[in-house]
PDB file of N, CA and C in Angstrom:
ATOM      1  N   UNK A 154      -0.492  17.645   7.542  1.00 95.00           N
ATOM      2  CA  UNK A 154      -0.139  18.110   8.864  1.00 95.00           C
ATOM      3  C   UNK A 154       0.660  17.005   9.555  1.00 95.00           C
ATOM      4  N   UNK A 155       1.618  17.502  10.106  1.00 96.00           N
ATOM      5  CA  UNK A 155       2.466  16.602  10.934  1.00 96.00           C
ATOM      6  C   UNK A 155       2.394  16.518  12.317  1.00 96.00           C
ATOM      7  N   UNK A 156       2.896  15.838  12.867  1.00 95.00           N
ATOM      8  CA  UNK A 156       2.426  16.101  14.672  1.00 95.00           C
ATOM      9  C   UNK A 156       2.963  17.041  15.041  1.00 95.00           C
ATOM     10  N   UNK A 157       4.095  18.173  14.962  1.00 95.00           N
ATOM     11  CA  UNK A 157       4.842  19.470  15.650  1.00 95.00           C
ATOM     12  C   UNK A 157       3.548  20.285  14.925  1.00 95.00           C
ATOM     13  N   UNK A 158       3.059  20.215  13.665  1.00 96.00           N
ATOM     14  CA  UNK A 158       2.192  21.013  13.475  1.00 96.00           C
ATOM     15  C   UNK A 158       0.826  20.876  14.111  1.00 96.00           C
ATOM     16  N   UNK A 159       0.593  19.714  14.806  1.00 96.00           N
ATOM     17  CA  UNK A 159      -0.991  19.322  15.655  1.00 96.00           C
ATOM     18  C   UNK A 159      -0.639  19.867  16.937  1.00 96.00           C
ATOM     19  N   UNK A 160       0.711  19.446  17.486  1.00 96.00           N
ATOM     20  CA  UNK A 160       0.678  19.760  18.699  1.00 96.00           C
ATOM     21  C   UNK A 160       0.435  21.692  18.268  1.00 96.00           C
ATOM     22  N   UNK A 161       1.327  22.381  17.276  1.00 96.00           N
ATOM     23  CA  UNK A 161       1.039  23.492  17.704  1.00 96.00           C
ATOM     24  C   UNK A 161      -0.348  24.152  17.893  1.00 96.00           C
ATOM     25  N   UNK A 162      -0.700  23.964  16.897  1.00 96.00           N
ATOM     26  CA  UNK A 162      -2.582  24.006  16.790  1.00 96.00           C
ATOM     27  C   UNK A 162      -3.382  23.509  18.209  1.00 96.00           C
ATOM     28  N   UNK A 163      -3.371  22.420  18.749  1.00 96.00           N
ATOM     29  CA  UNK A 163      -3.227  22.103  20.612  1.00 96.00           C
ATOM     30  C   UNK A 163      -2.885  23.449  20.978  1.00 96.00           C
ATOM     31  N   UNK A 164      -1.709  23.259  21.471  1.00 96.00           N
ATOM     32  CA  UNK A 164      -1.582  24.733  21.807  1.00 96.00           C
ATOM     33  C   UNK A 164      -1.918  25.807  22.041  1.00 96.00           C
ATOM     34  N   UNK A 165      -2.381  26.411  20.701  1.00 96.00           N
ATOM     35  CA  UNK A 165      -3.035  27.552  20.965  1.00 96.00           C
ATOM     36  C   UNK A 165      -4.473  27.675  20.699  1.00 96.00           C
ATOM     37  N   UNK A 166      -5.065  26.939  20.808  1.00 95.00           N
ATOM     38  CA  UNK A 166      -6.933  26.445  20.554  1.00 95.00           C
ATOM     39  C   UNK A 166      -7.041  26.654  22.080  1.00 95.00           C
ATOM     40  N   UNK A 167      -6.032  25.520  22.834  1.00 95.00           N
ATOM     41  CA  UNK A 167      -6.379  25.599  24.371  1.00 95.00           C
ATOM     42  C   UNK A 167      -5.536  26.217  25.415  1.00 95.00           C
ATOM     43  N   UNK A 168      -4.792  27.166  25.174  1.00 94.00           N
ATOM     44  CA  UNK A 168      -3.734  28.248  25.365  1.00 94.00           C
ATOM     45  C   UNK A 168      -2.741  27.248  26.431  1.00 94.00           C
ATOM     46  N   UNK A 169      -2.059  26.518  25.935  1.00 96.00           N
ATOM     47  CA  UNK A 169      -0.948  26.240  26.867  1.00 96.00           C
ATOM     48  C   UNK A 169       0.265  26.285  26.013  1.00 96.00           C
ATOM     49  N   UNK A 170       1.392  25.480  26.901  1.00 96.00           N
ATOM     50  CA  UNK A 170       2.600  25.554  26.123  1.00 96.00           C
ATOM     51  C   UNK A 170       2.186  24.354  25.004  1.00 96.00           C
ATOM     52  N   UNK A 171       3.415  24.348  24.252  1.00 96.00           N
ATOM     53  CA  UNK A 171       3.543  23.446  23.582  1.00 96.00           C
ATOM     54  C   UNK A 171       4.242  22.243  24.120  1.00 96.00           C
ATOM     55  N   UNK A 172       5.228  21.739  24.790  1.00 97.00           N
ATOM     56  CA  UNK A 172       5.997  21.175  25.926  1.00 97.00           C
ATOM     57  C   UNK A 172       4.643  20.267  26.207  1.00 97.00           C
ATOM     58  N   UNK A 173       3.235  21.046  26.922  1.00 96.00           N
ATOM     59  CA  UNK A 173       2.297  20.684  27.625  1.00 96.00           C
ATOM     60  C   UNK A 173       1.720  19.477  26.405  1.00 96.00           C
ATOM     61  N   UNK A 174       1.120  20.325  25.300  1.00 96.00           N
ATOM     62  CA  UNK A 174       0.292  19.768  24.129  1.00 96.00           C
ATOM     63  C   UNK A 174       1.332  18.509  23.828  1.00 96.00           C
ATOM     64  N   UNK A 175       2.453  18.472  23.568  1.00 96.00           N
ATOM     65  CA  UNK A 175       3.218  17.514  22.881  1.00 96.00           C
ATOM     66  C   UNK A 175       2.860  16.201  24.119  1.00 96.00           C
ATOM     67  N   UNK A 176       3.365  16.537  24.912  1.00 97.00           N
ATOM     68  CA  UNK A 176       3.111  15.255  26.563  1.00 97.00           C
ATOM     69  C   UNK A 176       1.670  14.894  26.475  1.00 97.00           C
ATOM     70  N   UNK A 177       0.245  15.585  26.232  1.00 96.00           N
ATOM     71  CA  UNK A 177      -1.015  15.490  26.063  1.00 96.00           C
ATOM     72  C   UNK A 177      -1.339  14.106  24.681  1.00 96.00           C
ATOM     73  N   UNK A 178      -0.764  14.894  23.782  1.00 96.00           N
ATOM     74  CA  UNK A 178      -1.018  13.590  22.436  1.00 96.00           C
ATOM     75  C   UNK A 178       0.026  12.728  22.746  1.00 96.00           C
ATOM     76  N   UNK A 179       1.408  12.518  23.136  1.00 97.00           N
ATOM     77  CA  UNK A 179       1.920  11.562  22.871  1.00 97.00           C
ATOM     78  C   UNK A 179       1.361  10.812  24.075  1.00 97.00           C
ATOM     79  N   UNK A 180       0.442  11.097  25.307  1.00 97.00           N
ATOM     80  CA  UNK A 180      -0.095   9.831  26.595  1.00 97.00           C
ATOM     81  C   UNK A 180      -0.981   9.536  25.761  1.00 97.00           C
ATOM     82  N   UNK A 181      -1.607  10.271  24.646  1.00 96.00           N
ATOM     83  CA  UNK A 181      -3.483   9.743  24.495  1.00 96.00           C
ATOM     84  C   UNK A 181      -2.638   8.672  23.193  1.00 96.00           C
ATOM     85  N   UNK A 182      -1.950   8.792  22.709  1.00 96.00           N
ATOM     86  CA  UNK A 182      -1.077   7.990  21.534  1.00 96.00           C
ATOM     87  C   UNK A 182      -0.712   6.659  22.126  1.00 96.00           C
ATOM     88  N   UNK A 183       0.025   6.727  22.743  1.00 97.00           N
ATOM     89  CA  UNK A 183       0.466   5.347  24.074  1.00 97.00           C
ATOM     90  C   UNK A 183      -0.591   4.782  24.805  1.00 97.00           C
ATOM     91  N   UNK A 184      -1.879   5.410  25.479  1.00 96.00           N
ATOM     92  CA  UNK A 184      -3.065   4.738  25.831  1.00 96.00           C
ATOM     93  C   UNK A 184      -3.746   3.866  24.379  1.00 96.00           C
ATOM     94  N   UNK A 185      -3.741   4.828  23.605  1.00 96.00           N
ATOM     95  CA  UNK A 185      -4.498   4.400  22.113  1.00 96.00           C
ATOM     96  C   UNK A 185      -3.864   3.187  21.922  1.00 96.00           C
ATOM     97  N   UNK A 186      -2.599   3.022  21.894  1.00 96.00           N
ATOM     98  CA  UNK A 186      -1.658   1.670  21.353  1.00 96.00           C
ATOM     99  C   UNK A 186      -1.636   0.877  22.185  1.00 96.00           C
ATOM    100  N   UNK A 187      -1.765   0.993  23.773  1.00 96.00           N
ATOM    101  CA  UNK A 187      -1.717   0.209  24.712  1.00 96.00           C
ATOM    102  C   UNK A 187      -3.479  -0.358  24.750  1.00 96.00           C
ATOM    103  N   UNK A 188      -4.335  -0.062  24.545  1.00 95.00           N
ATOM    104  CA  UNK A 188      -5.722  -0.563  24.145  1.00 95.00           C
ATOM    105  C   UNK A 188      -5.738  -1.348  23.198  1.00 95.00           C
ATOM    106  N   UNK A 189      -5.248  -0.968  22.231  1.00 95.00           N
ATOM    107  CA  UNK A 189      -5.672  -1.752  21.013  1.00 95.00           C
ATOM    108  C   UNK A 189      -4.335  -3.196  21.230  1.00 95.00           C
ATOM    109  N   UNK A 190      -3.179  -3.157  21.873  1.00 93.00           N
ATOM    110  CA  UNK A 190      -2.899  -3.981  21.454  1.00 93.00           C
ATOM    111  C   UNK A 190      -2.819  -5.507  22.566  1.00 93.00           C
ATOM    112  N   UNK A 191      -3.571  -4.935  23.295  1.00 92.00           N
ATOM    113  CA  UNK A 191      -4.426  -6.029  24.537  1.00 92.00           C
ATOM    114  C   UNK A 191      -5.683  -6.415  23.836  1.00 92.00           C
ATOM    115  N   UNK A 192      -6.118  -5.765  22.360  1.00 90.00           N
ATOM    116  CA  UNK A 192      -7.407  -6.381  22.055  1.00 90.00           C
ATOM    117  C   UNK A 192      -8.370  -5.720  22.111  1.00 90.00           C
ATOM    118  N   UNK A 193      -8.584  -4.233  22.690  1.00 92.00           N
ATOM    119  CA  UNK A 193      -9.289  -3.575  23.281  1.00 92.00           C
ATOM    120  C   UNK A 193      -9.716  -2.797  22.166  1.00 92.00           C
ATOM    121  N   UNK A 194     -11.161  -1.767  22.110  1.00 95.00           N
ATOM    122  CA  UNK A 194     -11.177  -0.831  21.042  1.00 95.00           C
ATOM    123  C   UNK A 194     -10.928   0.326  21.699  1.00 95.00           C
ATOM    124  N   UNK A 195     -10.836   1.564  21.011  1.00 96.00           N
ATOM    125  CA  UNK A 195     -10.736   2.902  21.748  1.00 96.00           C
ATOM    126  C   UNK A 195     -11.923   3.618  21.026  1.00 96.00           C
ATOM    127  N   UNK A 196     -13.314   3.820  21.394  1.00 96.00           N
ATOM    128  CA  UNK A 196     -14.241   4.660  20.805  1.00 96.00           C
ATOM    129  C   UNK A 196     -14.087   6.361  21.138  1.00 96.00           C
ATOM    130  N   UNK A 197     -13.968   7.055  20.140  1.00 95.00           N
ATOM    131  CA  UNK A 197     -13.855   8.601  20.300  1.00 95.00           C
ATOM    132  C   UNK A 197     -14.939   9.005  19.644  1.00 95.00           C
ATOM    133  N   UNK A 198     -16.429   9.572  20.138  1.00 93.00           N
ATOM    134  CA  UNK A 198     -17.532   9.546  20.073  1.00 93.00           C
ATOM    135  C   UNK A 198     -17.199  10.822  18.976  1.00 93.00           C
ATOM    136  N   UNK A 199     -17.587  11.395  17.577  1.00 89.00           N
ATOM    137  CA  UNK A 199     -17.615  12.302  16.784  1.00 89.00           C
ATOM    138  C   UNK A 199     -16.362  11.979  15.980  1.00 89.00           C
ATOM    139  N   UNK A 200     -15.619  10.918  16.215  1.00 94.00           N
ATOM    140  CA  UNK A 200     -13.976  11.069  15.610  1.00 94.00           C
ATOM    141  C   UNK A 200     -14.522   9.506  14.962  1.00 94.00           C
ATOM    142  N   UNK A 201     -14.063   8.107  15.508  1.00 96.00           N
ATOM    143  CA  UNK A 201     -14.218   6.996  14.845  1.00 96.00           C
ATOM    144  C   UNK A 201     -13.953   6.424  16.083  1.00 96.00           C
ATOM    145  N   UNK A 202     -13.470   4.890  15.511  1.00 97.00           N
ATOM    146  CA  UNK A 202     -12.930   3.779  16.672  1.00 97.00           C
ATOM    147  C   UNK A 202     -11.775   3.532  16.171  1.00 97.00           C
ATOM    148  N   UNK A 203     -11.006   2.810  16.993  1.00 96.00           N
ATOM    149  CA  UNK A 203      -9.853   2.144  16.423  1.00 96.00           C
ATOM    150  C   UNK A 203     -10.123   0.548  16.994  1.00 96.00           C
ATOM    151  N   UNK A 204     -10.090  -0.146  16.328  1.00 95.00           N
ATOM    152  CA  UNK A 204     -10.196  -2.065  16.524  1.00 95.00           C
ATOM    153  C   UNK A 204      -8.870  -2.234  16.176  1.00 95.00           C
ATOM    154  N   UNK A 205      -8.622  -3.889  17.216  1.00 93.00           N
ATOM    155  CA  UNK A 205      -7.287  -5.086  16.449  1.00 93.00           C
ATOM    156  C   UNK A 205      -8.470  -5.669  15.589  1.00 93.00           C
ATOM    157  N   UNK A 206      -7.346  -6.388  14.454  1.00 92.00           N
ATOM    158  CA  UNK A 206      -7.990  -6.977  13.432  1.00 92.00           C
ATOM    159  C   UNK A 206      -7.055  -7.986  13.033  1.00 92.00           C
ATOM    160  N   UNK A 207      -7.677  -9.122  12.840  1.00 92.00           N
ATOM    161  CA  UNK A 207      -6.711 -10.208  12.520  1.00 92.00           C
ATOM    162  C   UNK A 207      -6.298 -10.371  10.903  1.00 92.00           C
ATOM    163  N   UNK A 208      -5.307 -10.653  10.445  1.00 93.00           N
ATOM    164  CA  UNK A 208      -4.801 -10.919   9.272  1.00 93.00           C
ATOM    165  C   UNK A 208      -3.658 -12.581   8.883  1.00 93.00           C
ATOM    166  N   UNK A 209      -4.974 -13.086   7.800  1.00 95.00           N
ATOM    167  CA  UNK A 209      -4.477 -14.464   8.185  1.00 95.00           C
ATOM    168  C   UNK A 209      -3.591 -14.640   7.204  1.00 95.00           C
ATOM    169  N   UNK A 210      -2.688 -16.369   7.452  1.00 95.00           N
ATOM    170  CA  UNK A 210      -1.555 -16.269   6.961  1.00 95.00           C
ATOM    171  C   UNK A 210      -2.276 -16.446   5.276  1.00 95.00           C
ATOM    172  N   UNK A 211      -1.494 -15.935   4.569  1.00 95.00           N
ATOM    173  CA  UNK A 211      -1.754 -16.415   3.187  1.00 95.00           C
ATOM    174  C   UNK A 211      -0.124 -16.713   2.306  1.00 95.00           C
ATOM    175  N   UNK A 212      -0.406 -16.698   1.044  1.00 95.00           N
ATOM    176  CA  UNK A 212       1.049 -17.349   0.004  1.00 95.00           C
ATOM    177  C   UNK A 212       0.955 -15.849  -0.570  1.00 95.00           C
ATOM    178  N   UNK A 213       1.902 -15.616  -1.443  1.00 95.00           N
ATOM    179  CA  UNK A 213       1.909 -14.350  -2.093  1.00 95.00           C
ATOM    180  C   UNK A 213       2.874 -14.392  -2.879  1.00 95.00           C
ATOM    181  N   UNK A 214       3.552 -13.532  -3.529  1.00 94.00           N
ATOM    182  CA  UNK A 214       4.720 -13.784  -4.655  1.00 94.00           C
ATOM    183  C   UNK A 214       5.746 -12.046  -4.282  1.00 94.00           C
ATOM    184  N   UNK A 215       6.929 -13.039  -4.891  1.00 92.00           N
ATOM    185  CA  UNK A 215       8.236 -12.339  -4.525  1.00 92.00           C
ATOM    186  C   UNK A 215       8.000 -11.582  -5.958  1.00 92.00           C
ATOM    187  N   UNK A 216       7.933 -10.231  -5.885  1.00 93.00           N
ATOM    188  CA  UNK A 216       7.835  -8.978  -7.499  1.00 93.00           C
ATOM    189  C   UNK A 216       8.786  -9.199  -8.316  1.00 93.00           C
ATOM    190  N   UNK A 217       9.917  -9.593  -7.941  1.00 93.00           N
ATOM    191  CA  UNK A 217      11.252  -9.900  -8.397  1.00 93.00           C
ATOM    192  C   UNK A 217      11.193 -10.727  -9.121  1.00 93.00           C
ATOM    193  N   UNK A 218      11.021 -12.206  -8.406  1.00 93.00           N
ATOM    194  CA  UNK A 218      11.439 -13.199  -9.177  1.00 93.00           C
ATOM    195  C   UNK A 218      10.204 -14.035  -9.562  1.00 93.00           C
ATOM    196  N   UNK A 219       9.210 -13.981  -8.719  1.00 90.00           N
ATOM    197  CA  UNK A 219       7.780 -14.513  -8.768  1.00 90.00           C
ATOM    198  C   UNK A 219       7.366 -15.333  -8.381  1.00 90.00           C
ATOM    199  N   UNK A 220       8.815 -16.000  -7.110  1.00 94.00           N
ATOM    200  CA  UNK A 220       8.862 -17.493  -6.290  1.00 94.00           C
ATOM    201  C   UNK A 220       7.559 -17.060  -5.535  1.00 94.00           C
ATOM    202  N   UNK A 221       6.841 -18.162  -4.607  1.00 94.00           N
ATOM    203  CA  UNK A 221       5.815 -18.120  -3.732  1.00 94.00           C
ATOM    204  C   UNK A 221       6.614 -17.952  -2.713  1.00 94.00           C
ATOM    205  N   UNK A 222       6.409 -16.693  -1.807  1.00 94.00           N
ATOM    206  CA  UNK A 222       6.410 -16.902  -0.166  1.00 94.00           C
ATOM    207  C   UNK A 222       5.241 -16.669   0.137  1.00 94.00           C
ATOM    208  N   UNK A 223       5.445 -17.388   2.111  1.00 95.00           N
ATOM    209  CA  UNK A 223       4.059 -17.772   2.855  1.00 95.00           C
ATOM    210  C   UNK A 223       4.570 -16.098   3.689  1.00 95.00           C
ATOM    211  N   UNK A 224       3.354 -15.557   3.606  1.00 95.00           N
ATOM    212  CA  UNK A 224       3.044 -14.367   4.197  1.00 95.00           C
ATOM    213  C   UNK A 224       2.138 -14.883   6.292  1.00 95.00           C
ATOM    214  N   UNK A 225       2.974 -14.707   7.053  1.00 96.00           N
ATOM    215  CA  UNK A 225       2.652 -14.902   7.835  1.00 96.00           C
ATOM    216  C   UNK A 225       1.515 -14.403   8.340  1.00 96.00           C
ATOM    217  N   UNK A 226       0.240 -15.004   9.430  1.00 95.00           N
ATOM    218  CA  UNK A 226      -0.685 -14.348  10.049  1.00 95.00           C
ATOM    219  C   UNK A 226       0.089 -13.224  11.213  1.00 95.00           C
ATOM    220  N   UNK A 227      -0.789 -11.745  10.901  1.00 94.00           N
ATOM    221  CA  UNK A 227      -0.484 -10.578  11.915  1.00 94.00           C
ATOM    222  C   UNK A 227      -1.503 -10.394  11.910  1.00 94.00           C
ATOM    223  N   UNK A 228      -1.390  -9.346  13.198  1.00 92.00           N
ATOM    224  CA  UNK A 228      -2.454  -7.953  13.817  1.00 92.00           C
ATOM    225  C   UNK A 228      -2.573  -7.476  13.061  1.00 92.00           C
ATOM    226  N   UNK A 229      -3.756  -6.689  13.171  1.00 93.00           N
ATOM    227  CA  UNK A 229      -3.566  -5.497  12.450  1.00 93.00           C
ATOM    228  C   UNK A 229      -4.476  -4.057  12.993  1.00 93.00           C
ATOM    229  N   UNK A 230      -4.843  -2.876  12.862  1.00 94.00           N
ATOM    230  CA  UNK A 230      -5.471  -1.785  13.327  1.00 94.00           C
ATOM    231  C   UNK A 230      -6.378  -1.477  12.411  1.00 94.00           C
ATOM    232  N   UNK A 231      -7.533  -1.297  12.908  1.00 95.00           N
ATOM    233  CA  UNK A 231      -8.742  -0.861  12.064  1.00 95.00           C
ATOM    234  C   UNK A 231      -9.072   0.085  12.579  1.00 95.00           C
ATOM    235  N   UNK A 232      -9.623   1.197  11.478  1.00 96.00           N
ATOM    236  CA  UNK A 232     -10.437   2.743  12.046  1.00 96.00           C
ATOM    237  C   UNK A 232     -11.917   2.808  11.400  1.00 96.00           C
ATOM    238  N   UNK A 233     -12.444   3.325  12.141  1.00 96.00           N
ATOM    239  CA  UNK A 233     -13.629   3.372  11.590  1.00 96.00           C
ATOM    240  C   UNK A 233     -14.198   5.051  11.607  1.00 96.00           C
ATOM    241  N   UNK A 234     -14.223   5.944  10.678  1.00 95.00           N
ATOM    242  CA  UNK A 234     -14.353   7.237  11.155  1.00 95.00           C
ATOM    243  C   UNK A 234     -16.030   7.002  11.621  1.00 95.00           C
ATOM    244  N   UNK A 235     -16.062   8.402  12.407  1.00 94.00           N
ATOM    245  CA  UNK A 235     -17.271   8.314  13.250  1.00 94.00           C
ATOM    246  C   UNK A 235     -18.097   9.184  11.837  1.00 94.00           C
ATOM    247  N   UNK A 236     -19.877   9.510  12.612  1.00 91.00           N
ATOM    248  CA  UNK A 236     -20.542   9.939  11.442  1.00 91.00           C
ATOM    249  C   UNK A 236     -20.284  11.810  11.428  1.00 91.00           C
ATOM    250  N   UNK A 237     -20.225  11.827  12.870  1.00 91.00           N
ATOM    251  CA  UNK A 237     -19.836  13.199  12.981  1.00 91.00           C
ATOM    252  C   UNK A 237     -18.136  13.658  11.856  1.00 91.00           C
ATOM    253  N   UNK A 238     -17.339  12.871  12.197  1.00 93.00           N
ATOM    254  CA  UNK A 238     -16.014  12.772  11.072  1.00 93.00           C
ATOM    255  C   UNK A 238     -16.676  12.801   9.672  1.00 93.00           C
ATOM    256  N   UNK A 239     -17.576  11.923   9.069  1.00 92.00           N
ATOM    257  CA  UNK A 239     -17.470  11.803   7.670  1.00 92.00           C
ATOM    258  C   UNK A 239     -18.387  12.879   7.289  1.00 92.00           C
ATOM    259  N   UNK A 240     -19.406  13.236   8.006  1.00 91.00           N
ATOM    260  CA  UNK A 240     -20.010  14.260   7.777  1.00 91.00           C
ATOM    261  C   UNK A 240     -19.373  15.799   7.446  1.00 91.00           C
ATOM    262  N   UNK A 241     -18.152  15.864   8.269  1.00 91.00           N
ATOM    263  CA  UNK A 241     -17.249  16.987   8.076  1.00 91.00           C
ATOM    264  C   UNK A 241     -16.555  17.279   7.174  1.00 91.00           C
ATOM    265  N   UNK A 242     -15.962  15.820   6.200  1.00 91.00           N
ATOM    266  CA  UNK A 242     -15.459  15.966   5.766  1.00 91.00           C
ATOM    267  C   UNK A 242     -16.082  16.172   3.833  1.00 91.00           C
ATOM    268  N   UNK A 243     -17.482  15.712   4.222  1.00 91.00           N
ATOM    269  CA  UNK A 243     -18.102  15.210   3.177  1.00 91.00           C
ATOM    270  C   UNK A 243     -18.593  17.037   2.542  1.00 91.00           C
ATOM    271  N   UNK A 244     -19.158  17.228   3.625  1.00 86.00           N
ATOM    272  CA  UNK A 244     -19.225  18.958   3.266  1.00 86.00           C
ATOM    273  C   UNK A 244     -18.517  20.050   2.790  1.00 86.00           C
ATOM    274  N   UNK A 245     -16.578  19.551   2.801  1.00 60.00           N
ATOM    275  CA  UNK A 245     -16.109  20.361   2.351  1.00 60.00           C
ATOM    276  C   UNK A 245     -15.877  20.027   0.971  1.00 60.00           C
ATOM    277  N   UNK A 246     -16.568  19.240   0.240  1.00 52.00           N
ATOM    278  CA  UNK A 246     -15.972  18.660  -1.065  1.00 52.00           C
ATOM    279  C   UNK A 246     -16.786  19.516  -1.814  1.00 52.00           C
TER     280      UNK A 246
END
């Protein structure tokens, strides 16, 4: 599923336009990114969390040639599905 296909599903679950649904996920998308990247978590109680997560610098190798480069320290985003999520998903298997 892609997002034109989430927003449509939005849509018509909670009968508005689509115009509406698309503006709905892309603020909760931009809050989500604007939380996490001040450091913050975003807990969605039945869904998961989203955490920053640090990633330190390490060495690594070029596939190519097999020289060492230094892989710089980044951010990074962590999810954690909730139990209500894994439970859902665990049942349809």
């Amino acid at each position: 599923m892609n997002k034109s296909e989430l927003v449509e599903k939005i849509a018509n679950d909670v009968d508005i336009s689509k115009a509406s649904a698309d503006r709905a996920l892309s603020s909760a998308i931009a809050h989500i990114i604007k939380a996490i990247s001040k450091g913050g978590d975003v807990q969605l109680i039945g869904f998961g969390t989203f955490k920053s997560g640090k990633r330190a610098a390490r060495m690594g190798r070029n596939p190519q040639t097999g020289a060492e480069i230094k892989i710089p320290a980044s951010k990074t985003v962590k999810f954690t599905a909730g139990k209500a999520f894994k439970d859902a998903v665990n049942k349809r298997k």
